[in-house]
Short mmCIF file of C-alpha atoms in Angstrom, two decimals:
data_model
loop_
_atom_site.label_atom_id
_atom_site.label_comp_id
_atom_site.label_asym_id
_atom_site.label_seq_id
_atom_site.Cartn_x
_atom_site.Cartn_y
_atom_site.Cartn_z
CA UNK A 19 120.25 160.34 -30.63
CA UNK A 20 123.22 158.16 -31.74
CA UNK A 21 126.36 159.89 -32.96
CA UNK A 22 125.97 160.93 -36.56
CA UNK A 23 122.20 160.30 -36.47
CA UNK A 24 121.54 163.45 -38.48
CA UNK A 25 123.86 162.18 -41.17
CA UNK A 26 122.03 158.86 -41.18
CA UNK A 27 118.72 160.70 -41.53
CA UNK A 28 120.05 162.73 -44.45
CA UNK A 29 121.31 159.56 -46.12
CA UNK A 30 117.96 157.89 -45.63
CA UNK A 31 116.10 160.99 -46.79
CA UNK A 32 118.27 161.16 -49.88
CA UNK A 33 117.35 157.61 -50.83
CA UNK A 34 119.78 157.26 -53.74
CA UNK A 35 122.73 158.59 -51.72
CA UNK A 36 122.18 155.89 -49.10
CA UNK A 37 121.96 153.24 -51.84
CA UNK A 38 125.26 154.43 -53.35
CA UNK A 39 126.88 154.38 -49.91
CA UNK A 40 125.72 150.88 -49.00
CA UNK A 41 125.62 148.25 -51.77
CA UNK A 42 123.72 145.94 -49.40
CA UNK A 43 120.82 148.40 -49.35
CA UNK A 44 120.91 148.63 -53.14
CA UNK A 45 120.73 144.85 -53.41
CA UNK A 46 117.83 144.67 -50.93
CA UNK A 47 115.84 147.42 -52.62
CA UNK A 48 116.47 145.90 -56.04
CA UNK A 49 115.22 142.53 -54.80
CA UNK A 50 112.12 144.14 -53.27
CA UNK A 51 111.50 146.15 -56.44
CA UNK A 52 111.56 143.01 -58.56
CA UNK A 53 109.13 141.42 -56.11
CA UNK A 54 106.77 144.39 -56.16
CA UNK A 55 106.76 144.57 -59.95
CA UNK A 56 105.93 140.86 -60.20
CA UNK A 57 103.27 141.08 -57.48
CA UNK A 58 101.62 144.12 -59.09
CA UNK A 59 101.51 142.40 -62.47
CA UNK A 60 99.90 139.29 -60.94
CA UNK A 61 97.33 141.31 -58.93
CA UNK A 62 96.44 143.31 -62.03
CA UNK A 63 95.85 140.12 -64.01
CA UNK A 64 93.71 138.68 -61.21
CA UNK A 65 91.68 141.91 -60.99
CA UNK A 66 91.07 141.92 -64.75
CA UNK A 67 90.13 138.24 -64.87
CA UNK A 68 87.83 138.62 -61.87
CA UNK A 69 86.08 141.57 -63.46
CA UNK A 70 85.75 139.71 -66.77
CA UNK A 71 84.32 136.65 -64.98
CA UNK A 72 81.80 138.67 -63.01
CA UNK A 73 83.33 137.98 -59.60
CA UNK A 74 83.32 141.72 -58.88
CA UNK A 75 82.36 144.89 -60.64
CA UNK A 76 85.00 147.51 -61.38
CA UNK A 77 84.34 150.83 -63.09
CA UNK A 78 85.79 150.88 -66.59
CA UNK A 79 88.30 153.66 -65.87
CA UNK A 80 89.64 151.96 -62.76
CA UNK A 81 89.80 148.60 -64.56
CA UNK A 82 91.80 150.06 -67.43
CA UNK A 83 94.11 151.89 -65.03
CA UNK A 84 94.68 148.63 -63.16
CA UNK A 85 95.44 146.79 -66.39
CA UNK A 86 97.75 149.65 -67.47
CA UNK A 87 99.63 149.39 -64.15
CA UNK A 88 100.02 145.66 -64.76
CA UNK A 89 101.50 146.22 -68.21
CA UNK A 90 103.68 149.01 -66.82
CA UNK A 91 104.99 146.64 -64.14
CA UNK A 92 105.77 143.96 -66.73
CA UNK A 93 107.53 146.48 -68.96
CA UNK A 94 109.55 147.98 -66.12
CA UNK A 95 110.51 144.49 -64.92
CA UNK A 96 111.81 143.60 -68.40
CA UNK A 97 113.69 146.89 -68.56
CA UNK A 98 115.49 146.51 -65.22
CA UNK A 99 116.23 142.85 -65.99
CA UNK A 100 118.11 143.88 -69.11
CA UNK A 101 119.48 147.15 -67.74
CA UNK A 102 119.74 147.06 -63.92
CA UNK A 103 121.17 150.60 -63.86
CA UNK A 104 117.70 151.93 -64.80
CA UNK A 105 116.24 150.82 -61.46
CA UNK A 106 116.62 154.28 -59.91
CA UNK A 107 114.41 155.72 -62.68
CA UNK A 108 112.02 152.77 -62.70
CA UNK A 109 111.00 152.97 -59.03
CA UNK A 110 109.62 156.55 -59.14
CA UNK A 111 107.60 155.71 -62.28
CA UNK A 112 106.14 152.66 -60.58
CA UNK A 113 105.30 154.59 -57.40
CA UNK A 114 103.46 157.31 -59.38
CA UNK A 115 101.51 154.62 -61.26
CA UNK A 116 100.65 152.88 -57.99
CA UNK A 117 99.43 156.15 -56.43
CA UNK A 118 97.22 156.79 -59.50
CA UNK A 119 95.51 153.41 -59.23
CA UNK A 120 94.98 153.84 -55.47
CA UNK A 121 93.40 157.24 -56.09
CA UNK A 122 91.06 155.82 -58.72
CA UNK A 123 90.05 152.99 -56.35
CA UNK A 124 89.22 155.45 -53.58
CA UNK A 125 87.11 157.65 -55.84
CA UNK A 126 85.53 155.10 -58.22
CA UNK A 127 85.17 151.69 -56.58
CA UNK A 128 82.33 152.80 -54.29
CA UNK A 129 80.93 149.29 -53.82
CA UNK A 130 84.04 148.13 -51.95
CA UNK A 131 84.04 149.67 -48.47
CA UNK A 132 87.42 148.04 -47.71
CA UNK A 133 89.23 149.55 -50.70
CA UNK A 134 91.07 152.02 -48.49
CA UNK A 135 93.01 149.14 -46.88
CA UNK A 136 95.17 148.90 -50.02
CA UNK A 137 97.00 152.02 -48.85
CA UNK A 138 98.76 150.09 -46.08
CA UNK A 139 100.71 147.54 -48.18
CA UNK A 140 101.33 150.22 -50.81
CA UNK A 141 102.79 152.55 -48.17
CA UNK A 142 105.13 149.89 -46.80
CA UNK A 143 106.29 148.90 -50.28
CA UNK A 144 106.93 152.52 -51.27
CA UNK A 145 109.10 153.14 -48.21
CA UNK A 146 111.11 149.96 -48.82
CA UNK A 147 111.79 150.36 -52.53
CA UNK A 148 111.71 154.15 -52.79
CA UNK A 149 113.14 155.21 -49.43
CA UNK A 150 111.61 158.06 -47.48
CA UNK A 151 110.82 160.17 -50.59
CA UNK A 152 108.79 157.34 -52.12
CA UNK A 153 107.03 156.56 -48.86
CA UNK A 154 106.14 160.19 -48.16
CA UNK A 155 104.76 160.57 -51.68
CA UNK A 156 102.38 157.63 -51.17
CA UNK A 157 101.45 158.91 -47.69
CA UNK A 158 100.57 162.39 -48.93
CA UNK A 159 98.60 161.11 -51.93
CA UNK A 160 96.77 158.63 -49.68
CA UNK A 161 95.71 161.35 -47.22
CA UNK A 162 94.57 163.63 -50.07
CA UNK A 163 92.69 160.76 -51.71
CA UNK A 164 91.00 159.76 -48.45
CA UNK A 165 90.07 163.39 -47.80
CA UNK A 166 88.49 163.68 -51.25
CA UNK A 167 86.58 160.43 -50.79
CA UNK A 168 85.40 161.48 -47.34
CA UNK A 169 84.33 165.04 -47.95
CA UNK A 170 83.15 164.86 -51.56
CA UNK A 171 81.73 161.32 -51.72
CA UNK A 172 80.97 160.70 -48.00
CA UNK A 173 82.75 157.38 -48.40
CA UNK A 174 83.53 157.29 -44.68
CA UNK A 175 82.89 159.29 -41.53
CA UNK A 176 85.20 162.05 -40.40
CA UNK A 177 86.21 159.84 -37.48
CA UNK A 178 87.09 157.05 -39.92
CA UNK A 179 89.11 159.49 -42.02
CA UNK A 180 91.04 160.65 -38.94
CA UNK A 181 91.67 157.03 -37.92
CA UNK A 182 93.06 156.18 -41.36
CA UNK A 183 95.27 159.27 -41.36
CA UNK A 184 96.63 158.58 -37.87
CA UNK A 185 97.31 154.89 -38.58
CA UNK A 186 98.98 155.62 -41.92
CA UNK A 187 101.13 158.37 -40.33
CA UNK A 188 102.06 156.14 -37.38
CA UNK A 189 103.00 153.35 -39.75
CA UNK A 190 105.16 155.79 -41.72
CA UNK A 191 106.96 156.98 -38.58
CA UNK A 192 107.68 153.40 -37.51
CA UNK A 193 109.01 152.51 -40.96
CA UNK A 194 111.26 155.59 -40.99
CA UNK A 195 112.64 154.66 -37.55
CA UNK A 196 113.29 151.09 -38.68
CA UNK A 197 114.92 152.23 -41.91
CA UNK A 198 117.12 154.75 -40.09
CA UNK A 199 118.22 152.02 -37.72
CA UNK A 200 118.86 149.74 -40.67
CA UNK A 201 121.01 152.41 -42.35
CA UNK A 202 122.85 153.03 -39.07
CA UNK A 203 123.54 149.30 -38.68
CA UNK A 204 124.86 149.12 -42.24
CA UNK A 205 127.14 152.07 -41.51
CA UNK A 206 128.55 150.33 -38.43
CA UNK A 207 129.13 147.16 -40.44
CA UNK A 208 130.79 149.24 -43.16
CA UNK A 209 133.09 150.89 -40.60
CA UNK A 210 133.94 147.51 -39.05
CA UNK A 211 134.72 146.13 -42.48
CA UNK A 212 137.05 149.05 -43.20
CA UNK A 213 138.79 148.59 -39.85
CA UNK A 214 139.28 144.87 -40.47
CA UNK A 215 140.52 145.56 -43.99
CA UNK A 216 142.95 148.16 -42.65
CA UNK A 217 144.22 145.78 -39.97
CA UNK A 218 144.66 143.04 -42.54
CA UNK A 219 146.65 145.31 -44.88
CA UNK A 220 148.68 147.45 -42.44
CA UNK A 221 151.92 146.88 -40.59
CA UNK A 222 151.16 147.90 -36.97
CA UNK A 223 154.68 149.18 -36.17
CA UNK A 224 155.26 151.52 -39.09
CA UNK A 225 151.74 152.13 -40.37
CA UNK A 226 152.84 151.08 -43.84
CA UNK A 227 151.06 148.52 -45.95
CA UNK A 228 152.04 144.91 -45.37
CA UNK A 229 152.88 142.16 -47.83
CA UNK A 230 149.19 141.50 -48.57
CA UNK A 231 148.57 145.15 -49.49
CA UNK A 232 151.70 145.18 -51.63
CA UNK A 233 150.76 142.02 -53.52
CA UNK A 234 147.24 143.33 -54.19
CA UNK A 235 148.65 146.55 -55.66
CA UNK A 236 151.23 144.60 -57.65
CA UNK A 237 148.54 142.37 -59.17
CA UNK A 238 146.36 145.40 -59.99
CA UNK A 239 149.19 147.17 -61.82
CA UNK A 240 150.12 143.98 -63.64
CA UNK A 241 146.51 143.46 -64.78
CA UNK A 242 146.32 147.07 -66.00
CA UNK A 243 149.48 146.67 -68.06
CA UNK A 244 151.01 149.79 -66.48
CA UNK A 245 154.78 150.15 -66.48
CA UNK A 246 156.10 149.88 -62.93
CA UNK A 247 159.22 149.28 -60.93
CA UNK A 248 159.76 147.19 -57.81
CA UNK A 249 162.33 148.36 -55.28
CA UNK A 250 163.31 146.12 -52.38
CA UNK A 251 165.04 147.82 -49.47
CA UNK A 252 166.96 145.97 -46.76
CA UNK A 253 168.54 147.74 -43.78
CA UNK A 254 172.20 146.85 -43.39
CA UNK A 255 173.28 145.16 -40.15
CA UNK A 256 169.96 145.92 -38.47
CA UNK A 257 170.44 143.10 -35.98
CA UNK A 258 173.53 144.92 -34.71
CA UNK A 259 171.38 147.99 -33.97
CA UNK A 260 168.93 145.87 -31.99
CA UNK A 261 171.68 144.07 -30.09
CA UNK A 262 173.61 147.25 -29.32
CA UNK A 263 170.86 149.76 -28.59
CA UNK A 264 167.81 147.62 -27.85
CA UNK A 265 164.65 146.78 -29.73
CA UNK A 266 162.93 150.06 -28.83
CA UNK A 267 165.64 151.96 -30.72
CA UNK A 268 165.42 149.41 -33.53
CA UNK A 269 161.70 150.07 -33.79
CA UNK A 270 162.36 153.79 -33.96
CA UNK A 271 164.86 153.21 -36.78
CA UNK A 272 162.22 151.22 -38.68
CA UNK A 273 159.68 154.01 -38.24
CA UNK A 274 162.25 156.58 -39.35
CA UNK A 275 163.02 154.61 -42.53
CA UNK A 276 159.29 154.14 -43.14
CA UNK A 277 158.82 157.92 -42.97
CA UNK A 278 161.63 158.45 -45.49
CA UNK A 279 160.14 155.91 -47.89
CA UNK A 280 156.62 157.32 -47.50
CA UNK A 281 157.84 160.83 -48.22
CA UNK A 282 159.45 159.71 -51.45
CA UNK A 283 156.46 158.11 -53.17
CA UNK A 284 153.81 159.50 -55.49
CA UNK A 285 150.04 159.16 -54.86
CA UNK A 286 149.77 156.06 -57.07
CA UNK A 287 152.80 154.33 -55.52
CA UNK A 288 152.86 152.09 -52.47
CA UNK A 289 155.47 151.30 -49.87
CA UNK A 290 155.14 148.26 -47.62
CA UNK A 291 157.06 146.53 -44.88
CA UNK A 292 157.27 142.90 -45.96
CA UNK A 293 159.75 141.57 -43.42
CA UNK A 294 161.59 142.44 -40.24
CA UNK A 295 163.89 145.10 -41.72
CA UNK A 296 162.85 144.68 -45.34
CA UNK A 297 160.68 147.16 -47.21
CA UNK A 298 159.27 147.15 -50.70
CA UNK A 299 158.24 150.02 -52.94
CA UNK A 300 156.04 149.77 -55.99
CA UNK A 301 156.48 152.73 -58.34
CA UNK A 302 153.76 152.98 -60.97
CA UNK A 303 154.13 154.52 -64.41
CA UNK A 304 157.89 155.16 -64.18
CA UNK A 305 160.83 154.16 -66.35
CA UNK A 306 163.82 152.23 -65.05
CA UNK A 307 166.08 155.29 -65.09
CA UNK A 308 163.62 157.25 -62.94
CA UNK A 309 163.35 154.32 -60.52
CA UNK A 310 167.14 154.22 -60.23
CA UNK A 311 167.40 157.96 -59.55
CA UNK A 312 164.68 157.86 -56.93
CA UNK A 313 166.27 154.84 -55.27
CA UNK A 314 169.61 156.61 -55.02
CA UNK A 315 167.93 159.65 -53.48
CA UNK A 316 166.21 157.43 -50.92
CA UNK A 317 169.46 155.62 -50.12
CA UNK A 318 171.21 158.91 -49.42
CA UNK A 319 168.33 160.23 -47.33
CA UNK A 320 168.22 157.12 -45.14
CA UNK A 321 171.97 157.34 -44.62
CA UNK A 322 171.80 161.06 -43.85
CA UNK A 323 168.89 160.93 -41.38
CA UNK A 324 170.04 159.17 -38.21
CA UNK A 325 167.77 158.46 -35.27
CA UNK A 326 168.72 160.56 -32.24
CA UNK A 327 168.29 158.72 -28.95
CA UNK A 328 169.83 159.56 -25.57
CA UNK A 329 171.96 162.19 -27.27
CA UNK A 330 173.41 159.64 -29.66
CA UNK A 331 172.92 159.50 -33.44
CA UNK A 332 172.08 156.02 -34.71
CA UNK A 333 173.06 155.88 -38.36
CA UNK A 334 171.58 153.36 -40.74
CA UNK A 335 172.35 152.35 -44.31
CA UNK A 336 170.31 150.30 -46.73
CA UNK A 337 170.77 148.15 -49.81
CA UNK A 338 168.33 148.03 -52.71
CA UNK A 339 167.27 145.59 -55.40
CA UNK A 340 165.41 146.98 -58.39
CA UNK A 341 163.45 145.43 -61.21
CA UNK A 342 161.26 146.99 -63.88
CA UNK A 343 158.69 145.80 -66.39
CA UNK A 344 160.74 147.24 -69.27
CA UNK A 345 163.37 144.51 -68.82
CA UNK A 346 161.04 141.82 -67.44
CA UNK A 347 157.94 142.21 -69.59
CA UNK A 348 157.38 138.44 -69.89
CA UNK A 349 157.42 137.83 -66.13
CA UNK A 350 154.38 137.49 -63.91
CA UNK A 351 154.19 139.56 -60.67
CA UNK A 352 155.65 136.83 -58.47
CA UNK A 353 158.64 136.43 -60.79
CA UNK A 354 159.12 140.18 -60.81
CA UNK A 355 159.38 140.10 -57.03
CA UNK A 356 161.87 137.23 -57.25
CA UNK A 357 163.95 139.26 -59.72
CA UNK A 358 164.03 142.21 -57.32
CA UNK A 359 164.92 139.90 -54.44
CA UNK A 360 167.86 138.45 -56.36
CA UNK A 361 169.00 141.95 -57.25
CA UNK A 362 168.81 142.84 -53.55
CA UNK A 363 170.97 139.82 -52.75
CA UNK A 364 173.57 141.13 -55.21
CA UNK A 365 173.44 144.57 -53.63
CA UNK A 366 173.73 143.13 -50.13
CA UNK A 367 177.14 141.82 -50.98
CA UNK A 368 178.32 145.44 -51.14
CA UNK A 369 176.04 146.80 -48.36
CA UNK A 370 174.58 150.21 -48.99
CA UNK A 371 174.33 149.79 -52.75
CA UNK A 372 171.64 149.30 -55.34
CA UNK A 373 171.36 146.68 -58.05
CA UNK A 374 168.92 146.43 -60.97
CA UNK A 375 167.77 143.01 -62.18
CA UNK A 376 167.97 142.03 -65.83
CA UNK A 377 165.48 139.86 -67.60
CA UNK A 378 167.42 136.68 -66.65
CA UNK A 379 166.51 137.24 -62.99
CA UNK A 380 170.12 137.81 -61.96
CA UNK A 381 171.38 140.95 -60.24
CA UNK A 382 173.72 143.30 -62.07
CA UNK A 383 175.33 145.29 -59.28
CA UNK A 384 176.18 148.95 -59.81
CA UNK A 385 179.31 150.45 -58.20
CA UNK A 386 179.09 150.59 -54.42
CA UNK A 387 177.64 153.90 -53.20
CA UNK A 388 178.46 153.31 -49.56
#
C-alpha cells in the first residue's frame, strides 16, 4: 500500500474533508452534481410524458415520486446556482431522493423486468458526487431493495439476486479504488505544487524568502491598508570578506545574518534576501519608532555575533535604510521600496548606520552608530 494510503482512505471516506483539501475535487464533484441534477430532471420529465402518452404504464405512486424527484432536482439546481456553498447539503438530499425512487421502482414497477438495471448508473453517480458515504448509502439501499423484491415479490430468482449483489459490490470496490487513486494523485500534485512554490519563493543559500516572496507580502499588506515598515539591510564591505576568507566563509556570514534577522521578526513579518549581501525586512502593524528600535537592536546583534571559522572571528557590520507608511502614505509599494533603498544609500555613506526615509524619498541619516 502506498505511503500514507490510510490517510488517503480516511480523506476519501470523509468525503467533505477530501473536497476541502483538494479544490480540484470540489470543482469536479460540483460539475458532476450539476450534470446529475439536470439529467434527473430531464429523465423525470421524459418518464412523466411517456406515462401520460401511454408509452408505458407506471403505478401512480412511483410516477408521482419520479415527478417529485424531477422537481426536487430543478429546485436544488436553482439553489446551488445561486448559492454554491449549499452544494454539500444538496448532494445528500438528492441521493436520498434518488434512493427512494429506485426503491419504489423495484417494488412497484413489476411490468419492467429490467428496472433493477437503474441501480448501476445511480451507484456510480452517488460515488462520484457524494464520495464513499454517498456510494455506500446507495449500495446498501439497493441490496435491501433487491432483497425485498426477490423474497417478498419473487421479482427475480435467488441466483439473480446474488448476481446483482455481487456485481453491484464489485462495481463499488472498483470505484473506491479508482477514487482513492484519484485522491492520491491529487495529493501528489498538491505536494509538487507546494514544492515548486517554495522553490520559487525561497533563497536556496539562506532559506529566507526571495524578492518574489517579499513583493507578494508587500502587495498584500498594501492592499489591506495595514501600517508597515520596510527595512533594507546591506552588509558592509562584504566583498572584502569573500576576497580575504573565501566564498565559503562569505556564505556562512550570510547564513549567520539570516539567522539574526529571522530571530528578530514577528509571525506576521517577513525577511527576504533580495540581493547578494542585501536583505529586506517587512514589519507589519508597527510604528516608525518601533521599527527604528528593532533595527538598532538587529544592527548591534549582527555586529556582536561574528562567524567563527578556523579559530578566527569574522566580524560583520551592516547599514540599514528604513521607510514607513506613516510618512509615505501616498506611495505605492514599489515607491516605498525605492524610498527605503535611497535611505540605505544615505546610511551606506556612514557604514554601519541606519537612516529613515521621509516622504520626499530622500534619506535623512541618523548619527553614525558604528
